[in-house]
Coordinates of C-alpha atoms in Angstrom, one line a residue:
M1 CA 0.0 0.0 0.0
V2 CA 2.9 2.4 0.9
K3 CA 4.6 1.5 -2.4
S4 CA 1.4 2.4 -4.3
R5 CA 1.3 5.8 -2.7
F6 CA 4.9 6.6 -3.6
I7 CA 4.1 5.6 -7.3
I8 CA 1.0 7.9 -7.3
I9 CA 2.9 10.8 -5.8
G10 CA 5.8 10.3 -8.4
A11 CA 3.3 10.3 -11.2
V12 CA 1.7 13.5 -10.0
I13 CA 5.1 15.2 -9.8
L14 CA 5.9 14.2 -13.4
I15 CA 2.6 15.4 -14.8
A16 CA 3.0 18.7 -13.0
S17 CA 6.5 19.1 -14.4
G18 CA 5.1 18.5 -18.0
L19 CA 7.2 15.3 -18.5
I20 CA 4.1 13.1 -18.8
I21 CA 1.0 13.9 -20.7
F22 CA -2.0 12.1 -19.4
V23 CA -4.2 10.5 -22.1
P24 CA -7.2 8.6 -20.7
P25 CA -8.0 5.2 -22.2
A26 CA -10.5 5.2 -25.0
R27 CA -12.7 2.7 -23.0
I28 CA -13.1 5.1 -20.1
I29 CA -13.6 8.1 -22.4
F30 CA -16.4 6.6 -24.3
S31 CA -18.0 4.8 -21.4
V32 CA -17.9 7.8 -19.0
G33 CA -17.9 10.6 -21.6
W34 CA -15.5 13.2 -22.8
D35 CA -16.9 15.7 -20.3
W36 CA -15.4 13.6 -17.5
V37 CA -12.0 14.3 -19.1
F38 CA -12.3 18.0 -19.6
G39 CA -14.3 19.0 -16.5
S40 CA -17.8 19.5 -15.2
P41 CA -20.5 19.5 -18.0
K42 CA -21.7 23.1 -17.5
A43 CA -22.6 23.2 -21.2
L44 CA -25.0 20.3 -20.9
E45 CA -26.6 22.0 -17.9
A46 CA -27.0 25.1 -20.1
G47 CA -28.7 22.9 -22.8
F48 CA -25.8 23.0 -25.4
Y49 CA -22.8 21.0 -26.3
Y50 CA -20.2 20.9 -29.1
T51 CA -19.8 17.8 -31.3
C52 CA -18.0 16.6 -34.5
A53 CA -20.0 16.1 -37.7
M54 CA -18.0 12.9 -38.5
H55 CA -17.9 11.5 -35.0
P56 CA -21.2 12.3 -33.1
A57 CA -19.9 10.4 -30.0
I58 CA -17.6 13.3 -29.4
R59 CA -19.4 15.9 -27.1
L60 CA -17.4 18.6 -25.5
Q61 CA -18.4 21.5 -23.2
G62 CA -16.7 24.2 -25.4
P63 CA -15.7 25.0 -28.9
G64 CA -12.6 23.5 -30.4
D65 CA -11.4 20.7 -32.7
C66 CA -12.3 17.1 -32.8
P67 CA -9.7 15.0 -31.0
I68 CA -10.1 12.2 -33.6
C69 CA -10.1 13.9 -37.0
G70 CA -9.3 17.5 -36.2
M71 CA -12.6 19.0 -37.7
S72 CA -14.0 22.0 -36.1
L73 CA -16.7 21.2 -33.6
V74 CA -20.3 22.4 -34.1
K75 CA -22.6 23.7 -31.4
R76 CA -25.8 21.7 -30.8
E77 CA -28.7 21.7 -28.5
A78 CA -28.6 18.9 -26.0
G79 CA -31.4 16.4 -26.0
R80 CA -32.7 17.2 -29.5
E81 CA -31.2 14.0 -31.0
E82 CA -33.1 11.8 -28.7
D83 CA -36.4 12.6 -30.4
I84 CA -36.3 10.0 -33.2
S85 CA -39.7 10.7 -34.5
A86 CA -38.8 14.3 -35.1
G87 CA -35.9 13.4 -37.4
I88 CA -33.7 16.4 -38.2
T89 CA -34.5 20.1 -38.7
L90 CA -33.0 22.3 -41.4
S91 CA -33.3 26.0 -41.7
E92 CA -34.3 27.7 -45.0
R93 CA -30.8 28.9 -45.4
Q94 CA -29.4 25.4 -45.1
I95 CA -31.9 24.1 -47.6
Q96 CA -31.0 26.9 -50.1
I97 CA -27.2 26.7 -49.7
G98 CA -27.2 22.8 -49.7
G99 CA -29.3 22.7 -52.9
I100 CA -31.8 20.4 -51.3
R101 CA -34.7 19.5 -53.6
M102 CA -37.8 17.5 -52.9
E103 CA -40.3 15.7 -55.0
K104 CA -43.7 14.1 -54.5
I105 CA -44.0 10.4 -54.6
K106 CA -46.5 9.4 -57.4
R107 CA -47.3 6.6 -59.8
R108 CA -45.6 6.6 -63.2
D109 CA -45.5 4.7 -66.4
L110 CA -42.0 3.3 -66.6
V111 CA -39.7 1.3 -68.8
K112 CA -37.2 -1.1 -67.4
V113 CA -34.1 -1.4 -69.5
V114 CA -32.2 -4.6 -69.0
E115 CA -28.6 -4.4 -70.3
A116 CA -26.9 -7.6 -71.5
V117 CA -23.8 -8.5 -73.4
G118 CA -23.1 -11.3 -75.8
K119 CA -21.7 -12.6 -79.0
I120 CA -23.2 -12.6 -82.5
D121 CA -23.5 -16.1 -84.1
Y122 CA -25.0 -17.8 -87.1
D123 CA -28.7 -18.4 -87.4
E124 CA -28.7 -22.1 -86.9
R125 CA -31.8 -22.4 -89.1
S126 CA -29.9 -21.1 -92.1
L127 CA -26.8 -23.4 -91.8
Y128 CA -26.4 -25.9 -94.7
Q129 CA -23.9 -28.6 -95.4
V130 CA -23.0 -29.9 -99.0
S131 CA -21.9 -33.5 -98.6
A132 CA -20.7 -36.1 -101.2
R133 CA -23.5 -38.5 -102.0
I134 CA -21.4 -40.8 -104.0
D135 CA -17.7 -41.9 -104.0
G136 CA -15.5 -40.1 -106.4
R137 CA -12.7 -37.7 -107.3
I138 CA -12.9 -33.9 -107.3
D139 CA -11.4 -32.7 -110.6
K140 CA -12.5 -29.1 -110.4
L141 CA -13.7 -26.6 -107.8
H142 CA -16.1 -23.9 -108.8
V143 CA -15.9 -22.3 -105.3
N144 CA -12.2 -22.4 -104.2
F145 CA -12.0 -20.2 -101.1
T146 CA -13.8 -19.8 -97.7
G147 CA -15.9 -16.7 -97.4
A148 CA -17.3 -16.7 -100.9
T149 CA -20.9 -15.5 -101.2
I150 CA -22.9 -17.7 -103.5
Q151 CA -26.5 -17.9 -104.7
S152 CA -28.9 -20.8 -104.8
N153 CA -28.1 -23.5 -107.5
H154 CA -24.6 -22.3 -107.7
A155 CA -22.0 -24.9 -109.1
L156 CA -19.6 -26.2 -106.4
V157 CA -17.5 -29.1 -107.7
W158 CA -17.0 -31.2 -110.9
L159 CA -16.9 -34.8 -109.6
Y160 CA -15.7 -38.0 -111.4
S161 CA -17.4 -41.2 -110.3
P162 CA -17.3 -44.7 -111.9
Q163 CA -20.5 -45.5 -110.0
L164 CA -22.3 -42.7 -111.8
V165 CA -21.3 -44.2 -115.2
S166 CA -23.0 -47.5 -114.4
A167 CA -26.0 -45.8 -113.0
Q168 CA -26.5 -43.7 -116.1
K169 CA -26.2 -46.8 -118.4
E170 CA -28.7 -48.6 -116.2
Y171 CA -31.1 -45.8 -116.4
L172 CA -30.9 -45.6 -120.3
L173 CA -31.4 -49.4 -120.5
T174 CA -34.5 -49.4 -118.3
L175 CA -35.8 -46.5 -120.3
D176 CA -35.4 -48.4 -123.6
T177 CA -37.0 -51.5 -122.1
F178 CA -40.0 -49.5 -120.9
K179 CA -40.5 -48.1 -124.4
V180 CA -40.4 -51.6 -126.0
I181 CA -42.8 -53.1 -123.4
K182 CA -45.2 -50.2 -123.8
S183 CA -45.5 -50.7 -127.5
G184 CA -45.8 -54.5 -127.3
Q185 CA -48.7 -56.9 -126.6
F186 CA -48.0 -57.6 -123.0
Q187 CA -49.5 -54.6 -121.3
E188 CA -49.5 -56.3 -117.8
T189 CA -45.7 -55.7 -117.8
V190 CA -45.9 -52.0 -118.6
K191 CA -46.3 -50.9 -115.0
P192 CA -43.5 -52.9 -113.5
A193 CA -41.2 -51.5 -116.3
E194 CA -42.3 -48.0 -115.5
E195 CA -41.6 -48.5 -111.8
L196 CA -38.1 -49.7 -112.6
V197 CA -37.4 -46.6 -114.7
E198 CA -38.6 -44.4 -111.8
S199 CA -36.4 -46.3 -109.4
T200 CA -33.2 -45.9 -111.4
K201 CA -34.1 -42.2 -112.0
R202 CA -34.6 -41.7 -108.2
R203 CA -31.2 -43.2 -107.5
L204 CA -29.6 -40.6 -109.9
L205 CA -31.5 -37.8 -108.1
L206 CA -30.4 -39.0 -104.7
W207 CA -26.8 -39.0 -105.8
G208 CA -27.0 -35.3 -106.6
I209 CA -28.0 -35.4 -110.3
T210 CA -30.5 -32.6 -111.0
E211 CA -33.7 -33.0 -113.0
E212 CA -32.1 -30.9 -115.8
Q213 CA -29.2 -33.2 -116.0
V214 CA -31.5 -36.2 -116.2
V215 CA -33.5 -34.6 -119.0
E216 CA -30.3 -33.8 -120.9
L217 CA -29.2 -37.5 -120.4
E218 CA -32.5 -38.7 -121.9
K219 CA -32.2 -36.3 -124.8
N220 CA -28.6 -36.8 -125.7
R221 CA -28.3 -40.4 -124.5
K222 CA -24.6 -39.7 -123.9
V223 CA -23.2 -41.1 -120.7
T224 CA -20.7 -38.9 -118.9
D225 CA -18.1 -39.9 -116.2
H226 CA -18.3 -36.4 -114.6
F227 CA -21.2 -34.5 -113.1
T228 CA -21.5 -31.1 -111.3
I229 CA -22.7 -30.8 -107.7
Y230 CA -24.9 -27.8 -107.1
T231 CA -26.0 -26.1 -103.9
T232 CA -29.6 -25.8 -103.1
Q233 CA -29.2 -22.8 -100.7
G234 CA -27.4 -19.5 -101.2
G235 CA -25.2 -17.8 -98.5
T236 CA -21.6 -17.5 -97.4
V237 CA -19.2 -20.4 -97.5
I238 CA -18.0 -20.6 -93.9
K239 CA -16.0 -23.9 -94.3
K240 CA -14.3 -25.6 -97.3
N241 CA -13.0 -29.1 -96.7
V242 CA -11.9 -30.2 -100.1
I243 CA -9.3 -29.3 -102.7
E244 CA -8.9 -30.3 -106.4
G245 CA -7.8 -33.9 -106.9
M246 CA -9.1 -35.1 -103.5
Y247 CA -10.9 -38.4 -103.4
V248 CA -14.1 -38.3 -101.3
K249 CA -16.4 -41.0 -100.0
E250 CA -20.2 -40.9 -99.6
G251 CA -21.1 -38.7 -96.6
D252 CA -17.9 -36.6 -96.6
V253 CA -18.7 -32.9 -95.9
L254 CA -17.5 -30.7 -98.8
F255 CA -18.7 -27.3 -97.8
E256 CA -20.6 -25.5 -95.0
I257 CA -22.8 -22.6 -96.0
A258 CA -24.6 -20.0 -93.8
D259 CA -27.1 -17.4 -94.7
L260 CA -26.0 -14.2 -92.9
S261 CA -29.2 -12.2 -93.8
N262 CA -30.3 -12.9 -90.3
V263 CA -27.9 -13.5 -87.4
W264 CA -28.4 -14.5 -83.7
L265 CA -27.2 -12.7 -80.7
Y266 CA -26.7 -14.8 -77.6
A267 CA -27.1 -12.4 -74.6
D268 CA -26.7 -13.3 -70.9
I269 CA -29.4 -12.0 -68.5
Y270 CA -28.9 -11.9 -64.8
E271 CA -31.1 -14.0 -62.6
S272 CA -32.7 -10.9 -61.0
D273 CA -33.9 -9.8 -64.4
I274 CA -35.5 -13.1 -65.4
P275 CA -39.0 -12.3 -64.0
L276 CA -39.1 -9.1 -66.1
L277 CA -38.9 -11.3 -69.3
M278 CA -42.0 -13.1 -68.1
E279 CA -44.2 -10.0 -68.0
P280 CA -47.3 -10.7 -70.1
Y281 CA -48.2 -8.6 -73.2
E282 CA -51.5 -8.2 -75.1
D283 CA -49.9 -9.4 -78.4
D284 CA -48.3 -12.6 -77.0
Y285 CA -48.8 -15.7 -79.0
Y286 CA -47.5 -19.3 -78.9
Q287 CA -45.9 -21.0 -82.0
C288 CA -44.3 -24.3 -82.8
P289 CA -40.6 -23.9 -83.6
M290 CA -40.7 -26.7 -86.2
H291 CA -44.1 -25.8 -87.7
P292 CA -44.4 -22.0 -87.8
E293 CA -47.9 -22.3 -89.3
I294 CA -49.1 -23.6 -85.9
K295 CA -49.9 -20.4 -84.0
Q296 CA -52.3 -19.9 -81.1
N297 CA -53.0 -17.5 -78.2
D298 CA -52.6 -20.1 -75.3
P299 CA -49.7 -22.4 -74.4
G300 CA -49.9 -26.0 -75.4
L301 CA -48.5 -28.7 -77.8
C302 CA -48.1 -28.7 -81.5
S303 CA -51.2 -30.2 -83.1
I304 CA -49.4 -31.8 -86.0
K305 CA -49.2 -35.6 -85.6
G306 CA -45.8 -36.9 -84.7
C307 CA -44.6 -33.5 -83.5
Q308 CA -46.2 -32.7 -80.1
M309 CA -43.5 -30.1 -79.3
P310 CA -44.3 -27.5 -76.7
L311 CA -45.3 -24.2 -78.2
I312 CA -42.8 -21.3 -77.6
R313 CA -44.1 -17.9 -76.4
Y314 CA -43.4 -15.0 -78.7
S315 CA -43.8 -11.3 -77.6
P316 CA -43.6 -8.9 -80.4
S317 CA -43.7 -6.0 -77.9
L318 CA -40.5 -7.3 -76.2
T319 CA -37.9 -5.6 -78.4
S320 CA -34.2 -5.0 -78.0
E321 CA -31.7 -2.4 -79.2
V322 CA -28.4 -3.9 -80.2
T323 CA -25.2 -1.9 -80.5
T324 CA -21.6 -2.8 -81.4
K325 CA -18.3 -1.1 -81.2
S326 CA -17.8 -1.6 -84.9
F327 CA -20.7 0.8 -85.6
P328 CA -20.9 3.4 -82.9
G329 CA -24.0 5.4 -82.7
E330 CA -25.9 2.9 -84.8
S331 CA -28.5 0.5 -83.3
F332 CA -30.3 -2.4 -84.6
T333 CA -33.9 -3.0 -83.5
C334 CA -34.7 -6.7 -83.1
K335 CA -36.9 -9.2 -81.3
I336 CA -36.2 -11.6 -78.5
E337 CA -37.3 -15.0 -79.9
Y338 CA -36.3 -17.5 -77.2
A339 CA -35.2 -17.8 -73.6
Y340 CA -33.3 -21.0 -72.9
P341 CA -34.8 -23.2 -70.0
F342 CA -31.6 -23.4 -67.9
V343 CA -29.2 -21.1 -66.2
N344 CA -25.4 -21.2 -66.7
P345 CA -24.1 -22.7 -63.4
E346 CA -20.8 -20.8 -63.8
T347 CA -22.0 -17.2 -64.6
R348 CA -25.5 -17.6 -63.0
T349 CA -27.0 -16.0 -66.1
L350 CA -29.8 -17.0 -68.4
R351 CA -29.1 -17.0 -72.2
V352 CA -31.6 -15.4 -74.5
R353 CA -31.6 -15.6 -78.2
I354 CA -32.2 -12.4 -80.2
T355 CA -32.7 -12.4 -84.0
I356 CA -31.2 -9.5 -85.8
P357 CA -32.0 -8.6 -89.5
N358 CA -28.6 -8.3 -91.4
L359 CA -29.5 -7.6 -95.0
E360 CA -26.4 -5.3 -95.4
L361 CA -24.2 -8.0 -93.9
K362 CA -22.8 -5.4 -91.4
L363 CA -22.8 -7.8 -88.4
R364 CA -20.4 -10.7 -88.5
P365 CA -20.4 -13.8 -86.3
E366 CA -18.2 -13.6 -83.2
M367 CA -18.6 -9.8 -82.9
Y368 CA -19.3 -8.6 -79.3
A369 CA -22.5 -6.7 -78.9
R370 CA -24.6 -5.1 -76.2
A371 CA -28.4 -5.4 -76.0
Q372 CA -30.9 -3.3 -74.2
I373 CA -34.2 -5.0 -73.7
K374 CA -37.1 -2.6 -72.9
I375 CA -39.8 -3.8 -70.6
A376 CA -42.8 -1.4 -70.2
K377 CA -44.7 -1.2 -66.8
E378 CA -47.5 1.1 -65.9
N379 CA -48.9 2.7 -62.8
I380 CA -45.8 2.1 -60.6
L381 CA -45.4 3.8 -57.2
S382 CA -41.8 5.1 -57.6
I383 CA -39.2 7.5 -56.4
P384 CA -36.1 8.9 -58.1
E385 CA -32.9 7.0 -57.6
S386 CA -31.2 10.0 -56.0
A387 CA -33.7 10.0 -53.1
V388 CA -32.4 6.7 -51.7
I389 CA -29.5 6.5 -49.2
Y390 CA -27.9 3.0 -49.2
T391 CA -26.7 2.0 -45.7
G392 CA -25.8 -1.6 -46.6
K393 CA -28.6 -3.4 -44.8
R394 CA -31.3 -0.8 -45.4
N395 CA -32.5 1.8 -47.9
I396 CA -33.4 5.1 -46.3
V397 CA -35.3 8.2 -47.6
F398 CA -35.9 11.5 -45.9
V399 CA -39.6 12.4 -45.8
D400 CA -40.5 16.1 -45.6
Q401 CA -42.8 16.9 -42.7
G402 CA -42.9 20.6 -43.3
K403 CA -41.1 23.6 -41.8
G404 CA -37.7 22.0 -42.5
Q405 CA -38.5 18.8 -40.6
L406 CA -37.1 15.7 -42.3
N407 CA -37.8 12.2 -41.0
P408 CA -35.7 9.2 -42.0
R409 CA -37.8 6.3 -43.3
T410 CA -36.9 2.7 -44.3
V411 CA -38.2 1.7 -47.7
A412 CA -38.5 -1.7 -49.5
L413 CA -37.5 -1.3 -53.1
G414 CA -38.6 -3.4 -56.1
A415 CA -37.1 -3.3 -59.5
Q416 CA -34.3 -0.8 -60.1
W417 CA -33.0 1.2 -63.1
L418 CA -36.4 2.2 -64.3
Y419 CA -36.7 4.8 -67.1
H420 CA -39.5 7.2 -67.7
K421 CA -41.3 6.7 -71.0
D422 CA -41.2 10.5 -71.8
F423 CA -37.4 10.4 -71.6
V424 CA -37.2 7.3 -73.7
S425 CA -39.1 8.8 -76.5
S426 CA -37.3 12.2 -76.5
E427 CA -33.7 11.6 -75.4
E428 CA -32.6 8.2 -76.4
K429 CA -31.7 9.2 -79.9
G430 CA -27.9 9.6 -80.1
L431 CA -27.4 7.9 -76.7
P432 CA -26.3 4.3 -77.5
F433 CA -26.8 3.2 -74.0
H434 CA -29.2 5.9 -72.6
R435 CA -27.1 6.9 -69.6
G436 CA -28.5 10.3 -69.5
M437 CA -32.1 9.5 -68.6
Q438 CA -33.7 9.8 -65.1
R439 CA -33.8 6.6 -63.1
Y440 CA -36.4 5.5 -60.6
H441 CA -36.9 2.8 -58.0
E442 CA -40.2 0.9 -57.5
V443 CA -41.3 1.4 -53.9
R444 CA -43.2 -1.6 -52.3
E445 CA -43.5 -0.3 -48.7
G446 CA -42.3 2.4 -46.4
V447 CA -43.7 5.5 -48.0
Q448 CA -47.2 6.5 -49.3
E449 CA -48.3 8.2 -52.5
D450 CA -48.2 12.0 -52.4
E451 CA -45.6 12.1 -49.6
I452 CA -42.6 14.4 -50.3
V453 CA -39.0 13.0 -50.2
V454 CA -35.6 14.6 -50.6
T455 CA -34.2 14.0 -54.1
S456 CA -31.1 16.2 -54.1
G457 CA -28.7 17.3 -51.4
N458 CA -28.9 14.1 -49.5
F459 CA -25.2 14.4 -48.5
L460 CA -26.0 17.5 -46.5
V461 CA -29.0 15.8 -44.9
D462 CA -27.1 12.7 -44.1
A463 CA -24.3 14.7 -42.5
E464 CA -26.8 16.8 -40.5
S465 CA -28.5 13.7 -39.3
Q466 CA -25.2 12.3 -38.2
I467 CA -24.6 15.4 -36.2
Q468 CA -28.0 15.4 -34.6
G469 CA -27.9 11.6 -34.1
A470 CA -31.2 11.0 -35.7
L471 CA -30.2 8.6 -38.4
E472 CA -27.9 6.6 -36.2
K473 CA -30.6 6.0 -33.6
F474 CA -33.2 5.5 -36.2
L475 CA -31.2 2.5 -37.6
E476 CA -30.9 1.1 -34.2
S477 CA -34.7 1.3 -33.6
G478 CA -35.9 -0.8 -36.5
Q479 CA -38.0 0.0 -39.6
T480 CA -40.9 1.6 -37.7
G481 CA -38.8 4.7 -36.8
E482 CA -39.7 4.2 -33.1
P483 CA -37.1 4.1 -30.3
K484 CA -36.3 1.0 -28.5
D485 CA -38.6 0.4 -25.5
L486 CA -36.0 -0.1 -22.9
K487 CA -38.6 -0.2 -20.1
D488 CA -39.3 -3.8 -21.2
K489 CA -35.7 -4.6 -20.5
M490 CA -34.8 -2.4 -17.6
G491 CA -38.2 -2.3 -15.8
D492 CA -39.8 0.9 -14.4
L493 CA -37.1 3.5 -13.6
K494 CA -37.7 5.8 -10.7
K495 CA -36.4 9.3 -10.3
D496 CA -34.5 8.3 -7.1
D497 CA -32.6 5.4 -8.8
F498 CA -28.9 5.7 -9.3
A499 CA -27.2 5.6 -12.6
V500 CA -23.5 4.6 -12.8
C501 CA -21.2 6.2 -15.5
A502 CA -22.5 9.7 -14.8
W503 CA -21.4 12.7 -12.7
E504 CA -23.0 13.0 -9.3
G505 CA -26.2 15.0 -9.6
M506 CA -26.3 14.7 -13.4
E507 CA -29.6 13.5 -14.8
M508 CA -29.5 10.7 -17.3
K509 CA -31.8 9.8 -20.2
L510 CA -33.7 6.6 -20.2
S511 CA -32.1 5.4 -23.5
A512 CA -28.6 5.5 -21.9
F513 CA -29.1 2.3 -19.8
Q514 CA -28.5 -1.2 -21.0
S515 CA -27.8 -3.2 -17.8
K516 CA -28.8 -3.1 -14.1
M517 CA -27.8 -4.8 -10.8
E518 CA -28.7 -4.8 -7.1
Y519 CA -25.9 -3.3 -4.9
E520 CA -26.1 -2.6 -1.1
G521 CA -29.9 -2.4 -1.2
E522 CA -30.0 -0.2 -4.3
T523 CA -30.7 -0.7 -8.0
L524 CA -27.9 0.6 -10.1
Y525 CA -28.2 1.1 -13.9
F526 CA -25.3 1.0 -16.3
C527 CA -24.7 2.4 -19.7
T528 CA -23.1 -0.8 -20.9
E529 CA -22.6 -4.4 -19.7
E530 CA -18.8 -3.7 -19.8
E531 CA -19.3 -0.8 -17.3
M532 CA -21.2 -3.1 -15.0
K533 CA -18.5 -5.7 -15.2
K534 CA -15.9 -3.1 -14.4
F535 CA -17.9 -2.0 -11.4
M536 CA -18.1 -5.6 -10.1
D537 CA -14.4 -6.1 -10.6
N538 CA -13.5 -3.1 -8.4
S539 CA -15.4 -4.4 -5.4
Q540 CA -13.0 -2.8 -2.9
E541 CA -13.5 0.6 -4.4
S542 CA -17.1 0.1 -5.3
S543 CA -18.5 2.5 -2.8
Y544 CA -16.1 5.2 -3.9
Y545 CA -16.7 4.5 -7.6
K546 CA -20.5 4.6 -7.1
Q547 CA -20.4 7.9 -5.3
K548 CA -18.0 9.5 -7.8
H549 CA -19.8 8.4 -10.9
K550 CA -23.5 8.3 -10.3
G551 CA -26.5 10.3 -11.3
H552 CA -30.3 10.3 -11.1
I553 CA -32.8 9.0 -13.5
K554 CA -34.5 11.7 -15.6

């Protein structure tokens, strides 16, 4: 004990001589208060204190700088921050200087624009392969490079085939036999002879001989060992697998051709936007992908026997604007034809197929493109995007109560990035991705129609609410905006009860207490559980600690 007294006397001498500067621990500062460090809280008794805009926990009895960040302290009225329902109050000068603007909540006709990226690919319905239908040797190529654009019935290769020679001879023989039998006496053999002629002719057609070539063979009666293979579909040669002099077998792919007058864009849609694609439209219809003539207003199966495929929904109103880096400022209007029935497990996106008219052949497969899918919605309760303050767990708006009074309110938001139709029709020209249009949030709960919210100057309002403590306590109170009912936890507090962590004679607010305990026949209330534990650990000095740091319940 004597040793402790010498240590205390030595420390006092060093402090008095300026050799040691006393810095109280942060735990004591924040549990007891900064006023305990700097003296008796006369400012609080007078109804005012000085605080930091960035650190509302700092409250001093006089002007100065924040001990944490160095910002100048601001004078505030004590007790005003405890009224959560009152929110914050701004003067007309603060509203004007801060550029605070407000807007009435109302219902609007909106357009949701879903942005997606993807790659352009071939229209699978226009792909065509030219295969060898008979064994032979290619002696000449009429199309000798990849990328050539050809028309329908264009000559591709000149093919030599011994099998073709025997087939032509067989056909001429059956044709001569049929003519003899037809002019003879045995008419019952005419029909079998005619069927034999048709059979040999069909084999020539199946091997790639055209009707014109068969007619020429019948007319000239000259057997050739070469014949020309023609394409039945025009387009662009995207793959050439043969060269002159190559031997091919039946089934070998010679060319692959694609019609690029229509191309597909595979775009990836995020999972959150999938429900927007399911919005019904008045002009929706259902069609069979294999039999386009089957079209009806309700979902079902294809009515053609042997098909029975599910009908696919088509929405002519669901359009998309496609843009590419290759053609800046130019957009291609197209339709969304199909949404695939599965989600990519790696990217968590849904692939949709967009058909783009490409008569000028500007768009090429493997190009990157961006698509904007417009989804119209009507009569939506909405607020501007700028009205929302994102706190991480909650979305907050400030509702105007009149006379500069602003109340924080938690809102539940629906779809985001909504664009007003008026802006879409007047401003989207020349804006490839429409970044300049006003954005809105759909509001599901938290505010009512015709209420007024702050839409501009939220930074000032947020800073002011931090100073006054309204927003911080509002977030602690829950979505209703009401303070926590500590009476349920602490019981009924009486005016004569003692509160630890306060100056003697200082009245404490109800919201300051979190824990209580019985001590020497009295009920003591503590600001925090840590403070109560500290009180219990100092049992030898408890009476002194209690007398030194106690107050009355207000």
